[in-house]
mmCIF file of C-alpha atoms in Angstrom:
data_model
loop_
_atom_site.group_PDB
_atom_site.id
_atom_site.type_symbol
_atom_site.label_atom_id
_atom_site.label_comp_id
_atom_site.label_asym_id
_atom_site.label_seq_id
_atom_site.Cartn_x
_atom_site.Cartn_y
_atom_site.Cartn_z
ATOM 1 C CA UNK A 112 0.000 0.000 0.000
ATOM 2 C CA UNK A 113 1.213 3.551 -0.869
ATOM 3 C CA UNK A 114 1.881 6.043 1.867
ATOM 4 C CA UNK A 115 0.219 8.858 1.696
ATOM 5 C CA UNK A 116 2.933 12.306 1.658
ATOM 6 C CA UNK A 117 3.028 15.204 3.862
ATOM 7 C CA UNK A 118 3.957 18.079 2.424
ATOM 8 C CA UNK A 119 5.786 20.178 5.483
ATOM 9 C CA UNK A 120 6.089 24.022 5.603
ATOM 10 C CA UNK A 121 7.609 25.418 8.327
ATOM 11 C CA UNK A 122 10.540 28.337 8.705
ATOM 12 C CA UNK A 123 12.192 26.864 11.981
ATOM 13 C CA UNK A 124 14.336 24.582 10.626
ATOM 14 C CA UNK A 125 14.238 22.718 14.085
ATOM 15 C CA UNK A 126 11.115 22.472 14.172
ATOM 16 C CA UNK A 127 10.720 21.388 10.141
ATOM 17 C CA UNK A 128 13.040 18.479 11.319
ATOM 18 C CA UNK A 129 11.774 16.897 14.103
ATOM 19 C CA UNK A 130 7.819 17.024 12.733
ATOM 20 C CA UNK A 131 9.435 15.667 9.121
ATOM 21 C CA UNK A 132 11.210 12.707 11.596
ATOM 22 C CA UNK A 133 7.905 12.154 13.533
ATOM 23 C CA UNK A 134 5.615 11.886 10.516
ATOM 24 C CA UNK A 135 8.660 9.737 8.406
ATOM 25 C CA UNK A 136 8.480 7.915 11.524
ATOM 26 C CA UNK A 137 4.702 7.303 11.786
ATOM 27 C CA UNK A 138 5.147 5.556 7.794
ATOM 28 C CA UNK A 139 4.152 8.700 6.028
ATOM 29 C CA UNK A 140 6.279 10.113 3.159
ATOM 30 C CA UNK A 141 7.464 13.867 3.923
ATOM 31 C CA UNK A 142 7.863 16.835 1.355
ATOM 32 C CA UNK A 143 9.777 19.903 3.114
ATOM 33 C CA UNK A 144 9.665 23.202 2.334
ATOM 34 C CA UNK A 145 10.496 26.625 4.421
ATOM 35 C CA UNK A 146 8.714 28.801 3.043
ATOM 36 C CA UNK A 147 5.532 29.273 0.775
ATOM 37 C CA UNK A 148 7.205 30.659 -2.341
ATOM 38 C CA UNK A 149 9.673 27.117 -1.993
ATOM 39 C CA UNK A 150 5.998 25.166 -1.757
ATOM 40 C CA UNK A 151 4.679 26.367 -4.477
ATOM 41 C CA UNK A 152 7.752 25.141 -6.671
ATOM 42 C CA UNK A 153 7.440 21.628 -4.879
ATOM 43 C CA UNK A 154 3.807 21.763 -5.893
ATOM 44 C CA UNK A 155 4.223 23.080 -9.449
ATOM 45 C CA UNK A 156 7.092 20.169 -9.693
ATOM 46 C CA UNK A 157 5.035 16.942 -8.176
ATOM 47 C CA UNK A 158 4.061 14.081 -10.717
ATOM 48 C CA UNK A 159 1.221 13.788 -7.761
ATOM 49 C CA UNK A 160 -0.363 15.781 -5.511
ATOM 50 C CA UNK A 161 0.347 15.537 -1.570
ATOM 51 C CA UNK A 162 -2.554 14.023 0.416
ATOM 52 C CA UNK A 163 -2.295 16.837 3.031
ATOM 53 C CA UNK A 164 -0.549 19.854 3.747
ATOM 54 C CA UNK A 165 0.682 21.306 7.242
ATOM 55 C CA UNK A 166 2.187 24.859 7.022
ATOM 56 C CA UNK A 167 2.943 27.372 9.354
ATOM 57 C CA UNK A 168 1.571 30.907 8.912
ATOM 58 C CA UNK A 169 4.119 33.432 9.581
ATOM 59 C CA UNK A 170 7.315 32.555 7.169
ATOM 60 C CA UNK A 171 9.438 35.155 4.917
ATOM 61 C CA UNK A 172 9.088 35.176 0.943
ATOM 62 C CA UNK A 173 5.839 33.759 1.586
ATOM 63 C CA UNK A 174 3.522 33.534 4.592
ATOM 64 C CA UNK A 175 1.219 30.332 5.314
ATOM 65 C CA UNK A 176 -2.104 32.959 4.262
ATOM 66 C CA UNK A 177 -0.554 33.270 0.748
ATOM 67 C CA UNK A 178 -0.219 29.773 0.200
ATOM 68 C CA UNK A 179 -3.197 28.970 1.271
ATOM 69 C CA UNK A 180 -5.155 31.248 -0.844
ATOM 70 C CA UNK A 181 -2.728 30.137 -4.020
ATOM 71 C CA UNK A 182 -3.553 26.402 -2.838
ATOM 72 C CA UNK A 183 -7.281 26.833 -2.472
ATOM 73 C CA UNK A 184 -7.760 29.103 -5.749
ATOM 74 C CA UNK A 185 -6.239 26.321 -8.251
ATOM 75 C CA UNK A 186 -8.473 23.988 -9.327
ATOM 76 C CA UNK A 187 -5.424 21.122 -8.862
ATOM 77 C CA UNK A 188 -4.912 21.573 -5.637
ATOM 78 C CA UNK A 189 -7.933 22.928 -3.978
ATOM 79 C CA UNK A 190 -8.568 19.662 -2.706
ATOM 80 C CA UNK A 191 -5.322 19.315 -0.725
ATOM 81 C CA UNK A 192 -6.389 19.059 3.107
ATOM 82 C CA UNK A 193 -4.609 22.379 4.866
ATOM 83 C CA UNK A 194 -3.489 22.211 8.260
ATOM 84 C CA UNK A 195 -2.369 25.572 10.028
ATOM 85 C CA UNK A 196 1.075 25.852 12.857
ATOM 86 C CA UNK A 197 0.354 28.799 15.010
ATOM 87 C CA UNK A 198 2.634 30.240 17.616
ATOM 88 C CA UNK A 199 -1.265 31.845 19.020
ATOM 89 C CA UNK A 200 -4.550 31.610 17.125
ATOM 90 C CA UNK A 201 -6.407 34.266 17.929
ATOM 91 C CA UNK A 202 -10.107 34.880 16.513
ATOM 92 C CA UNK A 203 -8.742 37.060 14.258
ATOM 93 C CA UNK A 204 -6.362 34.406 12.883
ATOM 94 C CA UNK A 205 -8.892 31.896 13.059
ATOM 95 C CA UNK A 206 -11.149 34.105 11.225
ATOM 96 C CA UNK A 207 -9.359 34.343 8.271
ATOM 97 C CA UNK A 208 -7.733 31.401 8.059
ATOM 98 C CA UNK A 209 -11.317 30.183 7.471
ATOM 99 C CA UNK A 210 -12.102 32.397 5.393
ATOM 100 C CA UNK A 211 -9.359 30.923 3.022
ATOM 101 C CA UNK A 212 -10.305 27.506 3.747
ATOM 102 C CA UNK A 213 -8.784 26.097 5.992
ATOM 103 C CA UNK A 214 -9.197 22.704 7.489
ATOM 104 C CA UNK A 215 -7.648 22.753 11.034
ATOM 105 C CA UNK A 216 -5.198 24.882 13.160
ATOM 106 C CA UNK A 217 -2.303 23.368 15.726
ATOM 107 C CA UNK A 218 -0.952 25.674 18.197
ATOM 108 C CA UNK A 219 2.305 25.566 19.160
ATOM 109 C CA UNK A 220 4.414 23.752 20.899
ATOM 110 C CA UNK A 221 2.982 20.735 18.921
ATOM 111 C CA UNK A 222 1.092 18.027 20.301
ATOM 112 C CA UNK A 223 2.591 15.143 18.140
ATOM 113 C CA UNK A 224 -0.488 12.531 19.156
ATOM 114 C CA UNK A 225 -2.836 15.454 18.195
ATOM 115 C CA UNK A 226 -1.448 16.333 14.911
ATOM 116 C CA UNK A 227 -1.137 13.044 14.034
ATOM 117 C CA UNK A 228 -4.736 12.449 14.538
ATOM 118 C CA UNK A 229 -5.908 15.512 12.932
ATOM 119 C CA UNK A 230 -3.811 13.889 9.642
ATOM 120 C CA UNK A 231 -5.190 11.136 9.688
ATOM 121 C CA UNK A 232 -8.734 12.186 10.044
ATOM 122 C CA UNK A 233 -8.592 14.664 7.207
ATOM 123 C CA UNK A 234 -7.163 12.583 4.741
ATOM 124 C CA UNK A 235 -9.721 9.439 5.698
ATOM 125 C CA UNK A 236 -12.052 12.803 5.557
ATOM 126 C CA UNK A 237 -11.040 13.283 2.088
ATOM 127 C CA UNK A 238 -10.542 9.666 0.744
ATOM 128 C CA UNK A 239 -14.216 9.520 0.939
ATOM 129 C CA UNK A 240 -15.193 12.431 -0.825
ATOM 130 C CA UNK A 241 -13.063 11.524 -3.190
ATOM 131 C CA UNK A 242 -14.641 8.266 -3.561
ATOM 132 C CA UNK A 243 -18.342 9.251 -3.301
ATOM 133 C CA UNK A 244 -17.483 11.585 -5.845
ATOM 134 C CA UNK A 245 -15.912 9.275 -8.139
ATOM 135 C CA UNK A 246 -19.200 7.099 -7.955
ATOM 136 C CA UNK A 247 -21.280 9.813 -8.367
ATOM 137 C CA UNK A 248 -19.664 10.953 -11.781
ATOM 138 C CA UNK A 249 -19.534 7.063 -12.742
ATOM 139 C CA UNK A 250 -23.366 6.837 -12.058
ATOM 140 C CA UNK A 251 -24.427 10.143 -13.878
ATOM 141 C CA UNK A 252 -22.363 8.810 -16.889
ATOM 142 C CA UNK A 253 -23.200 5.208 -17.388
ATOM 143 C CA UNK A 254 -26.885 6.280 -16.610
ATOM 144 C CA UNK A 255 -26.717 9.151 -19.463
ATOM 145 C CA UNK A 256 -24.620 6.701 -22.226
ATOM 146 C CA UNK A 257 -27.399 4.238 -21.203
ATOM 147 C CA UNK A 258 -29.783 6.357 -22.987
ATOM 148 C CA UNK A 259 -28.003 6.071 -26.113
ATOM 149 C CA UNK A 260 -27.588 2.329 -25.963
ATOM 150 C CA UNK A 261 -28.395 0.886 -29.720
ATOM 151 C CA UNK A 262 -30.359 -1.949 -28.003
ATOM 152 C CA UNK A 263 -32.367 -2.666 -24.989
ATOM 153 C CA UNK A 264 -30.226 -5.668 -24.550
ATOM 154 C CA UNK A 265 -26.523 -3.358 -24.752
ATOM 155 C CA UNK A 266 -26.064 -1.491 -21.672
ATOM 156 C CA UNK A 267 -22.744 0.454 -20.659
ATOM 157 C CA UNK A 268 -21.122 -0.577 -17.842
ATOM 158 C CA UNK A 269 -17.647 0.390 -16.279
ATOM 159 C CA UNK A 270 -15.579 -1.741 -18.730
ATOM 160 C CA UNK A 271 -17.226 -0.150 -21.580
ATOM 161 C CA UNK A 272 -14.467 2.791 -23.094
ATOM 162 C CA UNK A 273 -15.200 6.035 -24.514
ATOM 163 C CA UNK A 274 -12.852 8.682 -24.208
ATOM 164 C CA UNK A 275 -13.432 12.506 -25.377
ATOM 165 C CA UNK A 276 -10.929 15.223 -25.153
ATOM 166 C CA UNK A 277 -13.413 18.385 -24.403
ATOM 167 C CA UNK A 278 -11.853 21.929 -23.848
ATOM 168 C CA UNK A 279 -13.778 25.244 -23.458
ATOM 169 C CA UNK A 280 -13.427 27.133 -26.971
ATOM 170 C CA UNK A 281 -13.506 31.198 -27.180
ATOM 171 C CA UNK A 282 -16.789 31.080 -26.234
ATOM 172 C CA UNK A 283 -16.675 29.078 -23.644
ATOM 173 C CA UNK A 284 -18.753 26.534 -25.044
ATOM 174 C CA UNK A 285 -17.455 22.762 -25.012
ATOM 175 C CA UNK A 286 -15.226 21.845 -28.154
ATOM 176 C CA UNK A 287 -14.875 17.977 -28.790
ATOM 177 C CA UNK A 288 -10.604 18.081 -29.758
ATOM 178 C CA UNK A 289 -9.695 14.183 -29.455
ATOM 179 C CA UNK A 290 -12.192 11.137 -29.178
ATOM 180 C CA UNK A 291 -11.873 7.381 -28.735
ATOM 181 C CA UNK A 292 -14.447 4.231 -28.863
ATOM 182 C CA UNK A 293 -13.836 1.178 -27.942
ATOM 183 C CA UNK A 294 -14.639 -1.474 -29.925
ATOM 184 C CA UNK A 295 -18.834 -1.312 -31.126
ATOM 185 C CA UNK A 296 -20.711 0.283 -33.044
ATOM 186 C CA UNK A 297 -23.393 3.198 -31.394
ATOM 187 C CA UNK A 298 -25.879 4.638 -33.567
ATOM 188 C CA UNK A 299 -25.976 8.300 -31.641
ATOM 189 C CA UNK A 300 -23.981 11.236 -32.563
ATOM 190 C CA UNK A 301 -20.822 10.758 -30.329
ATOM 191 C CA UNK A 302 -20.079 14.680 -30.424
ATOM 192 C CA UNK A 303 -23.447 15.626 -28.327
ATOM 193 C CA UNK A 304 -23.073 12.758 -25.889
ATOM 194 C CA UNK A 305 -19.362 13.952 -25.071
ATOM 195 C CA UNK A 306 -20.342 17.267 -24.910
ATOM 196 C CA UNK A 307 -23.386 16.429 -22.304
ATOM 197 C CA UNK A 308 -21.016 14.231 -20.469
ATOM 198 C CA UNK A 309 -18.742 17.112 -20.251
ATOM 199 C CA UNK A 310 -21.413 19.766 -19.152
ATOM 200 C CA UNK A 311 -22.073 16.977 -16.309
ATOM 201 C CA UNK A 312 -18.453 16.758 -15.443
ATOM 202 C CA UNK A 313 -18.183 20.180 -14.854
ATOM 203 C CA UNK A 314 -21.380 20.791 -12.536
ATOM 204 C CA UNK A 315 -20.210 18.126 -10.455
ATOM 205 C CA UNK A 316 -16.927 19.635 -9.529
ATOM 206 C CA UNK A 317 -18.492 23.239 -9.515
ATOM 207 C CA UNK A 318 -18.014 25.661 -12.726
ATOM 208 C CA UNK A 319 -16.470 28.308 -10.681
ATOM 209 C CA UNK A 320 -13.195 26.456 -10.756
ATOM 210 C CA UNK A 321 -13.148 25.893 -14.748
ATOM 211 C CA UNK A 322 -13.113 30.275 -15.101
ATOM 212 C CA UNK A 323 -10.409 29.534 -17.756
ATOM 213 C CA UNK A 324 -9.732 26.950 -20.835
ATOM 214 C CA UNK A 325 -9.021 23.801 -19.165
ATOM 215 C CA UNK A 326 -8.745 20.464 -20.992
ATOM 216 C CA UNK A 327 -11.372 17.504 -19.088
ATOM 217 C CA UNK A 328 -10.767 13.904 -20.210
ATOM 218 C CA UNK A 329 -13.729 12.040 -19.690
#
């Protein structure tokens, strides 16, 4: 089983080494960085995402309220559980950490057991959505290819393969670019189904985050 990977953003570089030990040492897999700005490079250079990410809020270059509004605003990362280190977290703090989206604060010193737990929970938190999700979109699509079956007897089901590249155009209308069938023959015009399929796609995971051209591989 994969571990699921930390990424770690913390000035102190005492205090970067001794939570990256305790989390290595609790099987997770640790990014580090000391600074938001240094972050957003490991983030920008990742073939995957991190499963969670524990920063603290006051660093130079970049503070832990940048990178968490940069996290939350891109539509690849957004889903990234955020955890907050705080010296104090005041109601102000709290307030607009919040605001930004964030999942949890941990106030220093650190209560390893706690933190722990909180990165577990989120990520189990988050495994499920992702999940529930996932069989959401796969029921909304079989049932909608379903009503283009050719025959009563020919239903889709999750072995059956259709793949559409769909990207917004100038209008920002849905532009089939790239298509592939599996083996079969359908007799429904395979342009409108990916382009419904698409327009389903997107009001699952919420339009707001598709404000530019962004390529969707169903």
């Amino acid at each position: 089983m994969d571990k699921d990977t930390i990424l770690l953003v913390e000035d102190n570089e005492s205090i970067l080494f001794n939570l990256s030990l305790m989390l290595k040492f609790n099987d997770f897999n640790v990014l580090t960085a000391t600074n938001g700005r240094e972050a957003l490079k490991i983030l920008d250079n990742s073939i995957s995402r991190p499963d969670l990410i524990v920063s603290d809020i006051i660093m130079p270059k970049m503070d832990g309220y940048e990178l968490l509004e940069k996290v939350s605003s891109n539509p690849k990362w957004n889903m990234i559980p955020f955890i907050f280190l705080s010296a104090k977290a005041s109601q102000d703090e709290i307030r607009q950490g919040k605001l930004l989206g964030v999942d949890d604060y941990i106030t220093k010193p650190i209560d390893e057991e706690l933190l722990l737990s909180l990165i577990r929970s989120k990520i189990r938190k988050i495994r499920q959505v992702e999940v529930d999700l996932k069989n959401k979109i796969e029921s909304e699509l079989i049932s909608e290819l379903n009503q283009y079956a050719d025959l009563p007897t020919r239903k889709f089901d999750k072995n059956t393969i259709c793949a559409f590249i769909v990207e917004w155009d100038e209008n920002f209308e849905p532009k089939v670019m790239k298509r592939f069938i599996g083996t079969g023959t359908f007799n429904f015009d395979i342009n409108s189904i990916a382009i419904k399929l698409f327009r389903i796609l997107i009001s699952l995971f919420n339009q707001q985050e598709f404000i530019s051209p962004e390529l969707v591989l169903l």
